[in-house]
Every structure is written in structure tokens, then in C-alpha cells.
Amino acid sequence: MSNKQTKKGIHELYKKDKTEAEKALWGASANRRGFLKKTAIVAMGAALGAPVVFGRNYTSGLIPAAFADSNDFFSLPGKHSGLIILNDKPINAETPPHLLDDKITPGDKLFVRNNGLPPAENTVDVSKWTLTIEGESALSKKTYTIAQLKAKFKNYTYQLTLECGGNGRKEFNPPAKGNQWTTGAIGCPEWTGVRLKDVLNDAGVKSNAVYVAYYGKDTHINGDPKKVVISRGVPISKAMEDESLIAWAMNGEDIPMLNGHPLRLVFGGFPASCSGKWLSKIVIRNKVHDGPKMTGQSYRVPCKPVAPGTKVEDEDMCIIEAMPVKSLITFPQTGATIKKGQKLPIRGHAWTGDSKITKMEFSIDFGATWKPCNLTEAVNRFAWQHFDAKVDFPQTGYYEVWVKATDANAITQPMLLPGWNPRGYLNNACHRIAVKVQ
Ligand SMILES: Nc1nc2c(c(=O)[nH]1)N[C@H]1C(S)=C(S)[C@@H](COP(=O)(O)O)O[C@H]1N2
Ligand SMILES: [Mo]
């Protein structure tokens, strides 16, 4: 992180729960030459627990090493310090591959993709939180507390993948604007809640229903409380699937604040942008939903392939539905070194939005030949599957291990970047790691 980014990050963190001393420090004004004012130096001393002896030389924008060297200081509330922060306004953080090694992604390792500011934690009263169902295609308008949802409808637990439509965006060329996700906007925790369809049916669904969309309690970064940050949805057929959940728990605990506590939608297999966080309202629409980030170029790709760099008109863009076939090596970390004659154990996960993975292979010769991996079945639909293999290397040297998943329709991952699109969605190129044998 550059100092500039880091300082911005601290501003964001401090806003949540840092002390007055740090507030003074990070809100501090500097004089014209960029040195911090005396009040800020004193405040910084308080935050560090000792006075800053040569504070008069301290330049604004420089992070005290005592803070900069501490991972804890930068970790997001409730999140593993190894997450990589891509943006802090709003907060976006991805998970490096080796931290996705768990079969069930722990809450602190699930990526965060916020389009706005989450509701302040002290404003979230679980006992008062409500969810309203309405819309042109709802037969009635109904409001439920979380306790009512839990009691009135059967509770279900599914392991479901959440993957941001922009995962892998960093590889696109010409580059696409937006968070430069590498491989880590993916996770597969276990979610507990009620079936969306049970709640929709309780309110009543008209036969002309086409789409189901959400509204959440996050607010726009520009501070306007009325401006909706994001409101997306799914076709009614997806909403009615058994695994489409209104969830209040992740891995048997409260959903982490940054991931939508106390209530969110989870649609495994669809772009995670459909899975509304801090959920307060669901609308049953008689047309394709037209909320913010549903229209124009957002979460859409050209309906027909285009040459890289092409400007595509809005009407030629199609909404992303099921996410593509993909896989990730979560062990070992890239850069692993092994001794000649040793076999290298590899493992990871594979997933797809509307089918199942039936074949998993690895290559150590840049894709010229492929060998099979062991592959598990999914615990339920839209959960990722696990693979492993033992890799043999013919001689000492540098290798890359590539992995490739294939689904039940014989659709496989491209080795290089697939179809370029203006916003950089749906990159499902093979994952690869570097290995040195010596
Ligand atoms: N209310 C609300 N829901 C939201 C978002 C948001 O900004 N606000 N971001 C969406 C996007 S783009 C993604 S990729 C997922 C990310 O979920 P996560 O932060 O729990 O990983 O949440 C989706 N749901
Ligand atoms: Mo996303």
C-alpha cells in the first residue's frame, strides 16, 4: 500500500472505532510545508502510548511505523488481517488464494464488496430489523421481523458460493474501471435462513411476476440518505429455487457486519451483486428490475463477443446470470519450492453457476498435457467442490501448475483471458501457481 492509500484506510477505520487521539491525528491539518500541527503530534503520542520526541519533523501522510508494521491495525473489523484491501471508500477487500483453503470459508476470510457505506453497527437492532415484501407483482405487502421469519418459515442451511461478477477484472486489457480484483472475490460459507420462495409465496406472487429485487440499508458514499446505492435482482425462476435464501447466519454465527448483518439474500451461482446485504425490502417486479446497477453497463456483458476495447451500446449489453466454470488452487501458495524427487500435493476448489463440475485436471507443461485430479461432489447445489492431486516433476527447474475445471455440459475454463468486455466481468481463466523444484 502506498502511504496515501494507507492514510485513507486509517481514516475509514478510525471512523468506525478509533479513539479521539487518532481522530485528532488523522483529521489533523498540516502546515504549508506538510508538517503536522502540534496538537496532532500530541494526539499521535497519545495513540502510540509515548510522546513523539522529534514530532516537529513529522510529515503529514507518513504512517507511524508502529502502526504500519502492525497488520492488526489495518485489518477490517471482523476480518482476517491477510485480506487485501483494494479500496476503502467504499470498503472492498479480497482474499488471497491460500486463505481460501478451508472447505467452508470462515466469516473472517470472506471477501467484502461494498458499493456504499454499511449501516453503522450501533444503529442495527436485530430485534427491530424488518423485511418488507411488496411490488407490482406482490399480492399483498407484508413486513416481518427476523424473529418472525425464523419462527414462521422452515429454516434451511446450504453452503453457497458468492463470487463477485468482477472477480479477475485485473487481467483485462484494455483495463476495465472498478475494483481490480485478482482471484479473491469468491468464498463459499454455509448460510442459514429461510427460503426466499416461502416468504414470497406467503406474501403472494402474481402470475405476471418476472423479477425479484432487493433494497438494503447501506447509504451512498456522497452522504445523501435517499440515494439508493445498489438495488439488483434475479429472474423469478432463480428466486424460486430451493437454495435461494434470506439468511441471518453464516457458519452458524451472525453474518459479519461487512457482509450484511443482520439479514441478506444469498443466491449461489449468480453474481454476488444479486445477493443484497443489510436486506430491508424485497420487491416482486412485473418487469426486469431497473434499480441502480441493474441497467446500462453494470453487471452486463456484450450479448455478442466484441474485440477488446470496443465501446458497446447499452442495448447490446446482456445481464449476467449464472457465473462461469472456475477453479482455484488454495494449496500450496504460488512460489512453493520442493526438493527433487518429491511429489507436490495440490488442492483447491471448483465451482460453476448452473451445473456441476465433472472433471478437474492439472498441467505442469503450460497446458500441453493434462492429468486428472481427485474431485469431490458438492454438498449441495451451488456449493463449490474440492480437488486434490499429487504432482510429479521430471527434473529440477521452474514450473507452473495450472488447473482446469470442466462441467457436466463439457464446458471448460479458458487458459487465457476469456471474452473481453467493457467492465471486466466473468474472467474464468485457469488459475496457476509457480513452483520451483531444486
Ligand atoms: N446492500 C448491498 N448489497 C450488496 C452490495 C452492496 O454494496 N450493498 N454489494 C453487492 C456486490 S457487488 C457483491 S459482489 C456482494 C458482496 O458480498 P460480500 O461483501 O458479503 O462478499 O454483495 C452484494 N450485495
Ligand atoms: Mo460484485
Coordinates of C-alpha atoms and ligand atoms in Angstrom, one line a residue:
M1 CA 0.0 0.0 0.0
S2 CA 1.2 3.5 -0.7
N3 CA 1.2 5.9 2.1
K4 CA -1.6 7.8 0.5
Q5 CA -3.8 4.7 0.4
T6 CA -2.9 3.7 3.9
K7 CA -3.8 7.0 5.3
K8 CA -7.1 7.0 3.6
G9 CA -7.6 3.5 5.0
I10 CA -6.9 4.7 8.5
H11 CA -9.5 7.4 8.1
E12 CA -12.0 4.8 7.2
L13 CA -11.1 2.5 10.1
Y14 CA -11.0 5.3 12.6
K15 CA -14.5 6.4 11.6
K16 CA -15.7 3.0 12.9
D17 CA -14.0 2.6 16.2
K18 CA -10.8 4.5 16.8
T19 CA -10.0 6.8 19.7
E20 CA -10.3 10.5 19.9
A21 CA -6.5 10.7 19.8
E22 CA -6.4 9.1 16.4
K23 CA -9.2 11.2 15.3
A24 CA -7.2 14.2 16.1
L25 CA -4.2 12.7 14.3
W26 CA -5.8 11.6 11.1
G27 CA -8.1 14.6 10.9
A28 CA -5.1 16.8 11.6
S29 CA -4.3 19.7 9.3
A30 CA -0.7 20.2 8.3
N31 CA 1.1 23.5 7.7
R32 CA 2.1 24.6 4.3
R33 CA 5.2 22.5 4.2
G34 CA 3.3 19.4 5.2
F35 CA 4.4 19.1 8.8
L36 CA 1.8 18.2 11.3
K37 CA 0.4 20.8 13.7
K38 CA 1.5 20.5 17.3
T39 CA -1.9 19.3 18.6
A40 CA -1.8 16.4 16.1
I41 CA 1.7 15.4 17.3
V42 CA 0.5 15.3 20.9
A43 CA -2.5 13.3 19.9
M44 CA -0.3 10.9 17.9
G45 CA 1.9 10.5 21.0
A46 CA -1.3 9.5 23.0
A47 CA -2.2 7.0 20.3
L48 CA 1.3 5.5 20.3
G49 CA 1.5 5.4 24.1
A50 CA 4.7 7.6 24.2
P51 CA 5.5 11.1 23.1
V52 CA 6.9 11.6 19.7
V53 CA 10.3 13.2 20.6
F54 CA 11.1 14.6 17.2
G55 CA 7.5 15.2 16.3
R56 CA 8.2 18.6 14.8
N57 CA 9.8 16.8 11.9
Y58 CA 6.8 14.5 11.3
T59 CA 5.3 14.9 7.9
S60 CA 1.6 14.5 7.2
G61 CA 0.8 11.4 5.2
L62 CA 3.6 9.4 6.9
I63 CA 2.2 6.4 8.8
P64 CA 4.0 5.8 12.2
A65 CA 5.9 2.6 11.7
A66 CA 4.4 1.3 15.0
F67 CA 1.1 1.3 13.1
A68 CA 2.4 0.5 9.7
D69 CA 4.1 -2.7 10.8
S70 CA 1.1 -4.0 12.6
N71 CA -1.2 -6.0 10.4
D72 CA -3.9 -5.7 13.1
F73 CA -4.1 -2.0 12.6
F74 CA -5.1 -2.4 9.0
S75 CA -7.4 -5.3 9.3
L76 CA -11.1 -4.6 8.8
P77 CA -13.5 -5.2 11.7
G78 CA -14.2 -8.9 11.9
K79 CA -11.8 -9.7 9.1
H80 CA -8.6 -11.6 8.7
S81 CA -5.6 -9.3 8.5
G82 CA -4.4 -11.1 5.4
L83 CA -7.2 -9.8 3.3
I84 CA -6.1 -7.4 0.6
I85 CA -7.8 -4.0 0.8
L86 CA -8.5 -2.8 -2.8
N87 CA -10.5 0.3 -1.8
D88 CA -11.6 1.8 1.4
K89 CA -14.3 4.2 0.3
P90 CA -16.3 2.1 0.0
I91 CA -14.6 -0.9 1.5
N92 CA -13.5 -3.6 -0.9
A93 CA -11.2 -6.4 0.2
E94 CA -10.2 -9.7 -1.4
T95 CA -8.9 -13.0 -0.1
P96 CA -5.6 -14.3 -1.3
P97 CA -5.8 -17.9 -2.6
H98 CA -4.1 -19.6 0.3
L99 CA -6.5 -18.1 2.8
L100 CA -9.4 -19.8 0.8
D101 CA -8.0 -23.2 1.7
D102 CA -10.9 -24.1 4.1
K103 CA -13.6 -26.3 2.7
I104 CA -16.2 -23.9 4.2
T105 CA -15.0 -20.3 4.1
P106 CA -14.8 -18.8 7.6
G107 CA -16.5 -15.4 8.1
D108 CA -13.3 -13.5 8.6
K109 CA -11.9 -14.7 5.3
L110 CA -14.9 -13.9 3.1
F111 CA -14.2 -11.0 0.7
V112 CA -16.0 -7.7 1.1
R113 CA -17.5 -5.8 -1.7
N114 CA -19.4 -2.6 -0.6
N115 CA -20.8 -0.1 -3.0
G116 CA -21.7 2.3 -0.3
L117 CA -21.4 2.7 3.5
P118 CA -22.8 -0.1 5.6
P119 CA -25.3 0.9 8.3
A120 CA -23.4 1.9 11.5
E121 CA -23.2 -1.0 13.8
N122 CA -24.8 0.8 16.7
T123 CA -27.9 1.5 14.6
V124 CA -28.5 -2.2 13.9
D125 CA -31.0 -3.5 16.4
V126 CA -31.7 -7.1 15.4
S127 CA -34.9 -7.3 17.3
K128 CA -36.3 -4.3 15.4
W129 CA -35.0 -5.1 12.0
T130 CA -37.7 -5.7 9.5
L131 CA -38.1 -7.1 6.0
T132 CA -40.9 -5.9 3.7
I133 CA -42.2 -7.7 0.7
E134 CA -44.0 -5.6 -1.9
G135 CA -44.0 -4.7 -5.6
E136 CA -46.4 -4.6 -8.6
S137 CA -46.4 -8.4 -8.7
A138 CA -46.9 -9.0 -5.0
L139 CA -50.5 -9.9 -4.0
S140 CA -50.0 -8.2 -0.6
K141 CA -47.5 -6.1 1.2
K142 CA -46.0 -7.9 4.2
T143 CA -43.5 -7.0 6.8
Y144 CA -41.6 -9.5 9.1
T145 CA -39.2 -9.1 11.9
I146 CA -36.2 -11.5 11.9
A147 CA -37.8 -13.4 14.8
Q148 CA -41.0 -13.8 12.7
L149 CA -39.0 -15.1 9.7
K150 CA -37.2 -17.6 11.9
A151 CA -40.5 -18.9 13.5
K152 CA -42.9 -18.8 10.6
F153 CA -40.8 -20.5 7.9
K154 CA -38.8 -23.6 7.9
N155 CA -35.1 -22.9 8.4
Y156 CA -32.5 -24.3 5.9
T157 CA -28.7 -24.4 5.8
Y158 CA -26.8 -24.5 2.5
Q159 CA -23.2 -24.0 1.5
L160 CA -23.3 -21.4 -1.3
T161 CA -20.7 -19.7 -3.3
L162 CA -20.6 -16.0 -3.5
E163 CA -18.5 -14.6 -6.3
C164 CA -18.4 -11.0 -7.5
G165 CA -19.1 -10.7 -11.2
G166 CA -15.9 -8.6 -11.4
N167 CA -13.6 -11.3 -9.9
G168 CA -10.5 -11.4 -12.1
R169 CA -11.0 -8.0 -13.5
K170 CA -7.4 -7.0 -13.0
E171 CA -6.3 -9.2 -16.0
F172 CA -8.4 -7.4 -18.6
N173 CA -6.7 -5.4 -21.3
P174 CA -7.6 -2.7 -22.2
P175 CA -8.2 -2.4 -18.5
A176 CA -11.6 -2.1 -17.0
K177 CA -12.5 0.5 -14.4
G178 CA -13.5 -0.7 -11.0
N179 CA -12.0 -2.7 -8.2
Q180 CA -9.0 -4.6 -9.6
W181 CA -10.0 -8.0 -8.2
T182 CA -7.4 -10.7 -8.8
T183 CA -8.8 -14.1 -7.8
G184 CA -10.2 -13.4 -4.3
A185 CA -13.7 -12.1 -4.7
I186 CA -15.0 -15.6 -4.0
G187 CA -15.9 -17.6 -1.0
C188 CA -18.3 -20.5 0.0
P189 CA -19.6 -20.2 3.5
E190 CA -22.5 -22.1 5.0
W191 CA -25.6 -19.9 5.2
T192 CA -28.7 -20.4 7.3
G193 CA -32.0 -18.7 6.7
V194 CA -35.4 -19.2 5.1
R195 CA -36.2 -20.0 1.5
L196 CA -37.0 -16.8 -0.4
K197 CA -39.8 -18.6 -2.2
D198 CA -41.5 -19.5 1.1
V199 CA -41.6 -15.8 2.1
L200 CA -42.6 -14.6 -1.4
N201 CA -45.4 -17.2 -1.5
D202 CA -46.6 -16.0 1.9
A203 CA -47.0 -12.5 0.6
G204 CA -48.4 -13.9 -2.7
V205 CA -46.9 -13.8 -6.1
K206 CA -48.9 -12.7 -9.1
S207 CA -48.6 -14.8 -12.3
N208 CA -47.1 -11.9 -14.1
A209 CA -44.0 -11.8 -11.8
V210 CA -40.7 -11.5 -13.8
Y211 CA -38.0 -10.4 -11.3
V212 CA -37.3 -10.2 -7.6
A213 CA -35.1 -7.4 -6.4
Y214 CA -33.7 -6.1 -3.1
Y215 CA -33.1 -2.9 -1.2
G216 CA -30.6 -2.7 1.7
K217 CA -29.9 -0.3 4.5
D218 CA -26.5 0.9 3.3
T219 CA -26.1 4.5 2.3
H220 CA -24.5 6.4 -0.6
I221 CA -20.9 7.4 -0.2
N222 CA -21.8 11.0 -1.0
G223 CA -23.9 11.1 2.2
D224 CA -27.3 11.5 0.5
P225 CA -29.5 9.3 2.7
K226 CA -32.2 9.0 0.0
K227 CA -29.9 7.9 -2.8
V228 CA -30.0 4.1 -3.3
V229 CA -26.5 2.6 -3.5
I230 CA -27.4 -0.6 -5.4
S231 CA -30.6 -2.5 -6.0
R232 CA -30.3 -5.6 -8.1
G233 CA -32.3 -8.7 -8.5
V234 CA -32.8 -12.1 -10.2
P235 CA -35.3 -13.6 -12.5
I236 CA -38.3 -15.1 -10.7
S237 CA -37.1 -18.6 -11.6
K238 CA -33.9 -18.1 -9.7
A239 CA -35.8 -16.6 -6.8
M240 CA -38.0 -19.7 -6.5
E241 CA -35.1 -22.2 -6.3
D242 CA -34.8 -24.1 -3.0
E243 CA -31.3 -22.8 -2.3
S244 CA -32.2 -19.1 -2.7
L245 CA -32.1 -17.9 0.9
I246 CA -32.9 -14.9 3.1
A247 CA -30.1 -15.6 5.6
W248 CA -29.3 -14.3 9.1
A249 CA -26.4 -16.7 9.8
M250 CA -23.1 -17.6 8.3
N251 CA -21.3 -20.7 9.5
G252 CA -23.7 -20.9 12.5
E253 CA -22.9 -17.4 13.7
D254 CA -24.2 -13.9 12.9
I255 CA -23.2 -12.8 9.4
P256 CA -20.2 -10.4 9.7
M257 CA -21.2 -6.8 9.8
L258 CA -19.4 -6.1 6.5
N259 CA -21.1 -9.0 4.8
G260 CA -24.7 -7.8 5.5
H261 CA -25.6 -8.4 9.2
P262 CA -28.3 -8.9 10.3
L263 CA -30.0 -10.1 7.1
R264 CA -29.1 -10.7 3.5
L265 CA -30.0 -12.6 0.4
V266 CA -27.8 -15.4 -0.9
F267 CA -28.1 -16.6 -4.5
G268 CA -25.4 -19.2 -5.0
G269 CA -24.1 -19.3 -8.6
F270 CA -25.3 -15.9 -9.6
P271 CA -23.1 -12.8 -9.5
A272 CA -22.8 -11.9 -5.8
S273 CA -24.2 -8.5 -6.6
C274 CA -27.6 -10.1 -6.6
S275 CA -27.2 -11.1 -3.0
G276 CA -28.4 -8.0 -1.3
K277 CA -26.9 -7.2 2.1
W278 CA -28.5 -5.4 5.1
L279 CA -31.7 -6.5 3.5
S280 CA -34.8 -4.4 4.3
K281 CA -37.1 -4.7 1.3
I282 CA -37.8 -7.2 -1.5
V283 CA -39.8 -6.2 -4.5
I284 CA -41.6 -8.6 -6.8
R285 CA -41.5 -6.9 -10.2
N286 CA -43.6 -7.3 -13.3
K287 CA -40.7 -6.4 -15.4
V288 CA -36.9 -6.8 -15.3
H289 CA -35.8 -4.8 -12.3
D290 CA -34.4 -1.3 -13.1
G291 CA -32.7 -0.3 -9.8
P292 CA -29.2 1.2 -9.6
K293 CA -26.6 -1.1 -11.1
M294 CA -29.2 -3.2 -12.9
T295 CA -29.1 -1.0 -16.1
G296 CA -26.6 0.4 -18.5
Q297 CA -23.2 -1.3 -18.4
S298 CA -23.4 -2.5 -14.8
Y299 CA -23.1 -6.3 -14.3
R300 CA -23.7 -6.7 -18.0
V301 CA -21.6 -8.1 -20.8
P302 CA -21.9 -7.7 -24.6
C303 CA -24.6 -10.0 -25.9
K304 CA -22.3 -10.9 -28.7
P305 CA -18.5 -11.1 -28.4
V306 CA -16.6 -7.9 -29.2
A307 CA -13.0 -7.1 -30.0
P308 CA -11.0 -5.8 -26.9
G309 CA -11.6 -2.1 -26.4
T310 CA -14.9 -1.9 -28.3
K311 CA -17.5 0.6 -27.0
V312 CA -20.7 -1.3 -26.6
E313 CA -24.1 0.4 -26.6
D314 CA -26.3 -0.2 -23.5
E315 CA -28.9 -2.0 -25.6
D316 CA -26.3 -4.5 -26.8
M317 CA -25.4 -5.5 -23.3
C318 CA -27.0 -8.5 -21.5
I319 CA -27.4 -9.1 -17.8
I320 CA -25.0 -11.6 -16.3
E321 CA -26.9 -14.6 -14.8
A322 CA -25.1 -17.8 -13.9
M323 CA -21.4 -17.4 -13.2
P324 CA -18.9 -19.5 -15.3
V325 CA -16.9 -22.6 -14.6
K326 CA -13.9 -21.8 -12.5
S327 CA -11.4 -23.2 -10.0
L328 CA -8.7 -22.0 -7.6
I329 CA -5.5 -23.6 -6.2
T330 CA -5.6 -22.9 -2.5
F331 CA -2.5 -25.0 -1.6
P332 CA 0.4 -24.5 -1.9
Q333 CA 0.9 -20.8 -2.3
T334 CA 2.4 -19.7 -5.5
G335 CA 6.2 -19.7 -5.3
A336 CA 6.4 -23.0 -3.4
T337 CA 9.8 -24.8 -3.5
I338 CA 10.2 -28.5 -3.3
K339 CA 13.1 -31.0 -3.4
K340 CA 13.8 -33.0 -6.5
G341 CA 12.0 -36.4 -6.3
Q342 CA 9.3 -35.1 -4.0
K343 CA 5.7 -35.1 -5.1
L344 CA 3.8 -31.8 -4.5
P345 CA 0.4 -32.1 -3.0
I346 CA -2.0 -29.5 -4.5
R347 CA -5.6 -28.8 -3.6
G348 CA -8.3 -26.3 -4.1
H349 CA -12.0 -25.7 -5.1
A350 CA -14.0 -25.7 -8.3
W351 CA -17.5 -24.2 -9.0
T352 CA -20.0 -23.1 -11.6
G353 CA -23.2 -21.2 -11.6
D354 CA -25.7 -23.5 -13.2
S355 CA -24.3 -27.0 -13.5
K356 CA -21.7 -29.2 -11.7
I357 CA -18.1 -29.8 -12.1
T358 CA -17.4 -33.3 -13.5
K359 CA -13.7 -33.1 -14.3
M360 CA -10.7 -31.4 -12.8
E361 CA -7.3 -31.5 -14.4
F362 CA -3.8 -30.1 -13.8
S363 CA -0.9 -29.4 -16.2
I364 CA 2.7 -28.7 -15.5
D365 CA 3.7 -28.0 -19.1
F366 CA 1.7 -24.8 -19.8
G367 CA -1.4 -26.7 -20.9
A368 CA 0.1 -29.1 -23.4
T369 CA -0.9 -32.1 -21.5
W370 CA -3.4 -32.6 -18.6
K371 CA -3.7 -35.1 -15.8
P372 CA -6.7 -35.8 -13.7
C373 CA -7.3 -34.5 -10.1
N374 CA -9.5 -36.2 -7.5
L375 CA -12.7 -34.3 -7.3
T376 CA -15.5 -34.4 -4.6
E377 CA -19.2 -33.9 -5.1
A378 CA -20.8 -30.7 -3.9
V379 CA -22.5 -30.9 -0.5
N380 CA -25.5 -29.2 -2.2
R381 CA -26.2 -27.4 -5.4
F382 CA -24.3 -24.1 -5.8
A383 CA -21.6 -25.2 -3.3
W384 CA -18.1 -25.4 -4.5
Q385 CA -16.4 -28.8 -4.9
H386 CA -12.9 -29.7 -3.8
F387 CA -10.0 -31.2 -5.8
D388 CA -6.6 -32.5 -5.0
A389 CA -3.7 -34.2 -6.7
K390 CA -0.1 -35.2 -6.2
V391 CA 2.2 -33.7 -8.8
D392 CA 5.4 -35.3 -10.0
F393 CA 8.1 -33.2 -11.7
P394 CA 10.5 -34.7 -14.1
Q395 CA 13.6 -32.7 -13.2
T396 CA 14.7 -29.6 -11.3
G397 CA 13.6 -26.2 -12.5
Y398 CA 10.8 -23.7 -12.7
Y399 CA 7.3 -24.9 -13.3
E400 CA 3.8 -23.6 -13.3
V401 CA 0.9 -25.8 -12.1
W402 CA -2.3 -24.9 -14.0
V403 CA -5.7 -26.3 -13.1
K404 CA -8.8 -26.6 -15.2
A405 CA -12.4 -27.5 -14.4
T406 CA -14.9 -28.9 -16.8
D407 CA -18.7 -29.0 -16.1
A408 CA -21.4 -31.6 -17.0
N409 CA -22.1 -29.8 -20.3
A410 CA -18.4 -30.2 -21.3
I411 CA -17.8 -26.5 -20.8
T412 CA -14.3 -25.9 -19.6
Q413 CA -12.1 -22.9 -18.5
P414 CA -10.1 -21.0 -21.0
M415 CA -6.4 -20.9 -20.3
L416 CA -6.1 -17.2 -21.0
L417 CA -8.5 -14.4 -20.5
P418 CA -11.9 -15.1 -22.0
G419 CA -14.1 -12.6 -23.9
W420 CA -13.1 -9.1 -23.2
N421 CA -16.0 -6.9 -22.0
P422 CA -16.1 -3.2 -21.1
R423 CA -16.5 -3.6 -17.4
G424 CA -14.2 -6.6 -16.9
Y425 CA -16.7 -9.3 -15.7
L426 CA -16.6 -13.1 -15.9
N427 CA -12.8 -13.8 -16.1
N428 CA -12.7 -17.5 -15.5
A429 CA -9.2 -18.2 -16.9
C430 CA -7.3 -21.1 -15.4
H431 CA -5.6 -20.4 -12.1
R432 CA -1.9 -21.1 -12.0
I433 CA 0.9 -21.2 -9.4
A434 CA 4.7 -21.0 -9.7
V435 CA 6.7 -23.9 -8.3
K436 CA 10.5 -24.4 -8.1
V437 CA 12.0 -27.8 -7.9
Q438 CA 15.6 -27.9 -6.7
Ligands
LIG1 N1 -26.9 -3.7 0.1 C1 -25.9 -4.1 -0.6 N2 -25.8 -5.3 -1.0 C2 -24.8 -5.8 -1.8 C3 -23.8 -4.9 -2.1 C4 -23.8 -3.5 -1.6 O1 -22.9 -2.7 -1.9 N3 -24.9 -3.2 -0.9 N4 -22.7 -5.3 -2.9 C5 -23.1 -6.4 -3.8 C6 -21.9 -7.0 -4.5 S1 -21.4 -6.1 -5.9 C7 -21.3 -8.1 -4.1 S2 -20.0 -8.8 -5.1 C8 -21.7 -8.8 -2.9 C9 -20.5 -9.0 -2.0 O2 -20.8 -9.7 -0.8 P1 -19.8 -9.7 0.4 O3 -19.4 -8.3 0.7 O4 -20.6 -10.3 1.5 O5 -18.7 -10.6 0.0 O6 -22.7 -8.1 -2.2 C10 -23.7 -7.6 -3.0 N5 -24.8 -7.0 -2.2
MO2 MO -19.9 -7.5 -7.0

